[in-house]
Short mmCIF file of C-alpha atoms and ligand atoms in Angstrom, two decimals:
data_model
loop_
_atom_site.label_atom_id
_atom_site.label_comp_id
_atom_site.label_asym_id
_atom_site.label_seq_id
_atom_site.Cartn_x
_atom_site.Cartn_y
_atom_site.Cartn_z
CA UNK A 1 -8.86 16.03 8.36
CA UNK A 2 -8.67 12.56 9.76
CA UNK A 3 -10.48 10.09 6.94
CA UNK A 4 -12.29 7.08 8.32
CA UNK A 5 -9.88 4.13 6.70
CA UNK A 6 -11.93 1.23 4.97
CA UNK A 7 -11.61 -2.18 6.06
CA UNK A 8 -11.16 -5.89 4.85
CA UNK A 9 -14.49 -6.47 3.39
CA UNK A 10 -15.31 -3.30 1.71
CA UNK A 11 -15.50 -3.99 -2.15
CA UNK A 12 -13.01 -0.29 -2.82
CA UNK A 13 -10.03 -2.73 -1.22
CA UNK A 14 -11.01 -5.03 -4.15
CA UNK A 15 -10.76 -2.90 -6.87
CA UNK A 16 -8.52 -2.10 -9.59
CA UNK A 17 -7.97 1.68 -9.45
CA UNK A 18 -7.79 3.63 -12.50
CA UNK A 19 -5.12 6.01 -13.57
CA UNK A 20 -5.05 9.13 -12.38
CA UNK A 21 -5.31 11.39 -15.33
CA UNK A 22 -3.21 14.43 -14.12
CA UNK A 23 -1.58 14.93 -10.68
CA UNK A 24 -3.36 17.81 -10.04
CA UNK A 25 -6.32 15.78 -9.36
CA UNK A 26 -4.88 14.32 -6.22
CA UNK A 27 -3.18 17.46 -4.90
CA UNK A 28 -6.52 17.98 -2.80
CA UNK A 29 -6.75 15.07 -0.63
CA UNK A 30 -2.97 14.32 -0.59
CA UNK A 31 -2.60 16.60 3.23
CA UNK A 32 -5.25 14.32 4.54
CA UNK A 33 -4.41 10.90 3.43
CA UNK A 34 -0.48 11.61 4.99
CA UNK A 35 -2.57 12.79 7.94
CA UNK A 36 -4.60 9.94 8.73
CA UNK A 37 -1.61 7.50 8.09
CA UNK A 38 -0.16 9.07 10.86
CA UNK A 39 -3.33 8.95 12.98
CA UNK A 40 -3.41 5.34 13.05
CA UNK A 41 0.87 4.69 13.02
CA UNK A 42 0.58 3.92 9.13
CA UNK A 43 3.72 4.15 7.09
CA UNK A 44 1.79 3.93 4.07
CA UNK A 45 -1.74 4.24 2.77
CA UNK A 46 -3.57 3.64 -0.66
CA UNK A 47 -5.93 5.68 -1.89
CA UNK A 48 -8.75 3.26 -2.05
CA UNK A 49 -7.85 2.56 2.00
CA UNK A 50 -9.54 6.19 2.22
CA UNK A 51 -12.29 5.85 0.14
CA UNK A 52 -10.76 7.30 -2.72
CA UNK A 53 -10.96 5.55 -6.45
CA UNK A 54 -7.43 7.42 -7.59
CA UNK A 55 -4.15 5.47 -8.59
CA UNK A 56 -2.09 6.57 -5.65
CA UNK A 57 -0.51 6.16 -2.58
CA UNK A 58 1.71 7.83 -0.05
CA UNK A 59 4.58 6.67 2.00
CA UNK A 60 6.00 8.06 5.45
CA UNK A 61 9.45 9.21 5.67
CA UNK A 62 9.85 6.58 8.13
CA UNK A 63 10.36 3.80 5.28
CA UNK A 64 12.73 5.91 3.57
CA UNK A 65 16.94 5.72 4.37
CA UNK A 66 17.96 8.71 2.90
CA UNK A 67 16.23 11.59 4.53
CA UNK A 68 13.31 11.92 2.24
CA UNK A 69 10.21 13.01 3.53
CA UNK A 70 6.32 12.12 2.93
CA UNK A 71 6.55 11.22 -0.52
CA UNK A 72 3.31 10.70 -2.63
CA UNK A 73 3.42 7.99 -6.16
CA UNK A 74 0.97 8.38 -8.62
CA UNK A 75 0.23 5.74 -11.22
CA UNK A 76 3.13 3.92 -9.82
CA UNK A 77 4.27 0.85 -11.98
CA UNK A 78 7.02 -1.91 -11.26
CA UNK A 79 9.68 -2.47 -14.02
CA UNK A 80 11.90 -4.64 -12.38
CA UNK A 81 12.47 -6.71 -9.27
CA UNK A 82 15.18 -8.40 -7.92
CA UNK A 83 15.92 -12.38 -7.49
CA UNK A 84 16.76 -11.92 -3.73
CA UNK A 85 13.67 -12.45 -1.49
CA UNK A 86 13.28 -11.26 2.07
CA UNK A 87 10.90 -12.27 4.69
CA UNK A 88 8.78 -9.53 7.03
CA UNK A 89 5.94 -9.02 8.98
CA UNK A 90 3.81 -7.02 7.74
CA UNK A 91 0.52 -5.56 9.19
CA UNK A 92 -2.38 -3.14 7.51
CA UNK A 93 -4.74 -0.11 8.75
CA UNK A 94 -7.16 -2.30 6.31
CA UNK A 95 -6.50 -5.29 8.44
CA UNK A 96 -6.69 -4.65 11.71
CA UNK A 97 -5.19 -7.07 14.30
CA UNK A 98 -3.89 -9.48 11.61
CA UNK A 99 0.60 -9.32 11.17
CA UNK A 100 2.08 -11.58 9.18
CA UNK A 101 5.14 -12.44 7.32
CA UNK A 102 5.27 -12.01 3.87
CA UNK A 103 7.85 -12.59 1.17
CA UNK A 104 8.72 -9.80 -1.42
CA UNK A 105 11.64 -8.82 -3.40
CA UNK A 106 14.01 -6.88 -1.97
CA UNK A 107 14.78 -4.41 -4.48
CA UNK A 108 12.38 -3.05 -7.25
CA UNK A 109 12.89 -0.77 -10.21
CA UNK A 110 9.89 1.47 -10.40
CA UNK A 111 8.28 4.01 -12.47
CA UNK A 112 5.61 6.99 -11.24
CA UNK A 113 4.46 9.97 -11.59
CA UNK A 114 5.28 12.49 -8.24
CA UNK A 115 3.76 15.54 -6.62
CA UNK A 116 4.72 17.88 -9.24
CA UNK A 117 3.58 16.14 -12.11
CA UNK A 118 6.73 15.13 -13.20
CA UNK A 119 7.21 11.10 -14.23
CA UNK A 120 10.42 9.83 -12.19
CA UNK A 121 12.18 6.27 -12.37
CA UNK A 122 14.03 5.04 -9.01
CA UNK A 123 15.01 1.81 -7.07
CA UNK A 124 13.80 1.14 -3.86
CA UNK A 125 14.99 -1.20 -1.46
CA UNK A 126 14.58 -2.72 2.41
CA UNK A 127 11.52 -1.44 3.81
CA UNK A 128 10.87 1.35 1.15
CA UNK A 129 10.84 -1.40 -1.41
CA UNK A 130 8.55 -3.00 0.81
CA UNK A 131 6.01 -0.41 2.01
CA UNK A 132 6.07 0.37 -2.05
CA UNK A 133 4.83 -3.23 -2.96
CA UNK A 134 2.55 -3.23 -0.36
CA UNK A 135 0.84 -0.22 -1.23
CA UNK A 136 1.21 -0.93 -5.38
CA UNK A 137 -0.87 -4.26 -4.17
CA UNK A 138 -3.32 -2.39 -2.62
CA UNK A 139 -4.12 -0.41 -5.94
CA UNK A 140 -4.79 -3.64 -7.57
CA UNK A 141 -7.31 -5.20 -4.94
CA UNK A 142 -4.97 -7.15 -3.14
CA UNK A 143 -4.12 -7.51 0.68
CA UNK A 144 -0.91 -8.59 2.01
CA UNK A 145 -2.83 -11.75 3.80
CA UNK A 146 -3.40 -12.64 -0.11
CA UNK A 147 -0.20 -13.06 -0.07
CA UNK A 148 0.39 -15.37 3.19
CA UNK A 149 1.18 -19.31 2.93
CA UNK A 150 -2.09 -21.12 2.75
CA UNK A 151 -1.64 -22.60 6.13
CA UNK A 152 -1.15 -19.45 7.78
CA UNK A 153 -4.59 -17.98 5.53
CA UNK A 154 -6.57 -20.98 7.41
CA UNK A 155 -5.35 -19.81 10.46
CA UNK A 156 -6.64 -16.38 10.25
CA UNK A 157 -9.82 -17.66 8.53
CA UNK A 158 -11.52 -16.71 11.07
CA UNK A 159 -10.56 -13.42 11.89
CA UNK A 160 -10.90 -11.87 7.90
CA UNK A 161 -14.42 -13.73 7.68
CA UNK A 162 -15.34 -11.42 10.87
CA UNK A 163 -13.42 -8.62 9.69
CA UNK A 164 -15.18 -9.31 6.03
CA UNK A 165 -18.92 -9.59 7.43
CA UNK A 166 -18.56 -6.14 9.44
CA UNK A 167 -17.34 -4.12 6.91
CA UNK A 168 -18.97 -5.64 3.25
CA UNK A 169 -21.78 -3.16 2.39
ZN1 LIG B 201 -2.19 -2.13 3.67
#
């Protein structure tokens, strides 16, 4: 089932999510979150970005280099990140018609709980590193265009105001 994603305005994108007390909690919704991603050419999507108040997100095998498919991270956690800092555009199913470049690390240590229940510790890099941070940010309240140099935030002032007044309830 496709969800209806929430938007830039809607007080769920601001919130802190709470842990996720077991993973069989999320098992339910986890077929239809990786579905709508893919409805509207996500390659990742929070929980709260479907109306759901769980610690979780899942990422598309397209962001991963290795072969590894769909891949869902529950009360995911950063431990480390590394010094070097890359620049990408990024865009958001929350945001629509807003891209922007943003600067992250490029490789983070992280820590999370997967699909089985099972707590797992891995590095992520490039755009799975990325799509990871983005995501992790998401679970916190924040948007990527938090993130943007303040220059570029006046410049799509504008457009989030409009986005924010159409979607606050
Ligand atoms: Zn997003």
């Amino acid at each position: 089932m496709i969800l209806p994603i929430r938007i830039y305005g809607d007080p769920i994108l601001r919130e802190k999510l709470p842990l996720v007390a077991s993973h069989k909690e999320v098992l339910p919704v986890i077929q239809d979150m990786i579905e709508t991603m893919y409805d509207d050419d996500g390659i990742g999507l929070s929980a709260n970005q479907a109306g759901y108040h769980y610690r979780f997100f899942v990422i598309g095998e397209n962001a991963f280099q290795d072969g590894r498919p769909d891949s869902v991270f529950i009360n995911p956690e950063l431990l480390e990140v590394s010094e070097d800092i890359w620049e990408y555009e990024e865009g958001c199913l929350s945001v629509p018609g807003i891209r922007e470049k943003v600067y992250r690390p490029r490789t983070i240590r992280v820590r999370y709980t997967d699909v089985g229940g099972k707590e797992q510790e891995e590095e992520f890099s490039n755009l799975a590193g990325r799509v990871f941070q983005h995501e992790l940010d998401h679970l916190n309240g924040i948007f990527f265009v938090d993130r943007i140099s303040p220059i570029r935030r006046i410049l799509n002032k504008k457009k989030l105001k409009a986005l924010a007044e159409k979607h606050t309830k």
